[in-house]
């Protein structure tokens, strides 16, 4: 095979060699050939091409046989489509002809649609306008119906809303329509308010006979709605006040004379024999009635607030509050009982009650007066009535207190033999303490400043005449007093001071310690100190005079005040050594006696008694120390070297020990 292959054969051989025998396509083709030629013989291989071509022709014939029926069906469909296309062309031509014939009708239909849209919009505007500016039949019926309820208030609120909406019309191009609607709504509104006023008056008349009437929500709301019409509201408020005015007077008289239902509680005037309970029951009844009436008027005219607009005072342009209107109405209601209450309280005060009872009634009236003032104000007639009764009780109290003081001044009691305070002192102080206890523990608790001022006034009115009485009573203990009632020819000169100290100390002890008595406690302590100092001075002077040292001490003080211009002290005749020595001898003789120092046994205050005795001893020791210093001073001429042992035997410390001065 050294020869060269033909080019065509070479390509075929090359193509065969390059063929991939393991490709799926080749394998599938070979499998198909195996089905066509199950035997692999040379003859079969030679006829392979012819066999394949024959097989292809058979397949093509089969396809043509099957496709002929499809082609026939397609031809039938084509014919039908041609007929349908012809029909559509006819219809399209008919439609086009109809469109050309009805073009005017379509234009007219479009215009009608536009007009319909405009009409619908106008209808919506009309409905909206009517809903904003007209009342419905149900609302008109609710306003004209005899009953007043939620539907009425909703309709009235609707009228107010429409009336307010008309303001927007007045600002635009519809002023005439706005005015007409406002007039119509105004007529509805006025008729509704007049109807509401009559209904409220009718309901309020029914409240007049009840002690504590219940106010339902409808009446409360109606009264509040009427505040939009001040005149109508005033009529209704006056109707309520008038009915409650008359009913309160009748209830007060019934409470005084008949009592409650079935006799419980009992009539107040059954306790007229007990002034404190009688007045207290009347004031308690007034206070209870004021609370219930205040609750009624507040529920009607006061604190009910919703979206119905301004209050009466705002509508009138005033600056007062709802509570002020309620206070004025309550003042008118309680004006009915002012006179009967005042007459009965004055009858009690004019029946000569005790001083303590007058003070209790004064405080009781002050308490209820302050309570009434907090609700009705200071201009209320009931408050002024209670204020007048309180001032009358206070005036009678101070008149009685002054009368008692004047009686003590006109008839001072004689001092007891033991110089103890008379019984009038303890009685007067206990009365003052009872009065102050009323002020401190009473129902009314004023400020500390007011309490102190009142207590000071009471103490001044009670203690000033009592102190003066003690002074006048002590005058009976003086030797030359015309009011002496004792039979003794001589009196202890200290008795008058001791008696006054005992009286003052008793007053101070009985008063005790209270903040309102600080000034009086200090004043009494000052008076006791003054009398004690006078008592001590008298006793010291008596002892020194008895020993003969009184004149010597006076001369020594005068010489010391005049200085050295008068010469030596020993050169004075009254201060010669012999006279001084003789006086000191008498002094030592006196202080050596066990009872030389006064014990002041008549002083009933142990502390004051001990202080007085100690002060006498100290004064005597100081007097001896003054004389001793003068005698031991070389400048005085008693001893050139200052040795005064020839005259005095004891130094001041020794004398202080003898006298018991520590």
XYZ file of C-alpha atoms in Angstrom, residues 5 16-17 41 96 135 143 148-150 212 224 245 270 318 332-333 343 351 354 420 483 513 529 533 560 563 650 662:
29
model
C -4.882 6.996 -2.199
C -13.966 7.398 9.351
C -10.874 7.286 11.493
C -24.055 -10.849 6.509
C -68.737 52.542 10.665
C -82.610 71.435 61.315
C -87.281 71.361 70.396
C -86.818 67.843 78.049
C -84.167 65.204 77.606
C -81.021 64.306 75.758
C -82.301 67.385 100.969
C -76.162 74.949 83.215
C -86.016 80.592 101.391
C -86.996 71.710 124.745
C -68.322 90.251 84.563
C -80.869 85.028 100.139
C -82.046 81.582 101.267
C -83.734 86.836 118.642
C -80.866 86.017 130.604
C -72.508 82.929 133.706
C -52.124 83.124 153.108
C -59.119 99.311 157.471
C -46.796 77.784 132.188
C -38.706 90.158 143.247
C -36.055 92.856 147.937
C -16.212 107.106 151.274
C -13.238 111.334 149.773
C -13.328 88.059 163.305
C -21.552 79.686 151.645
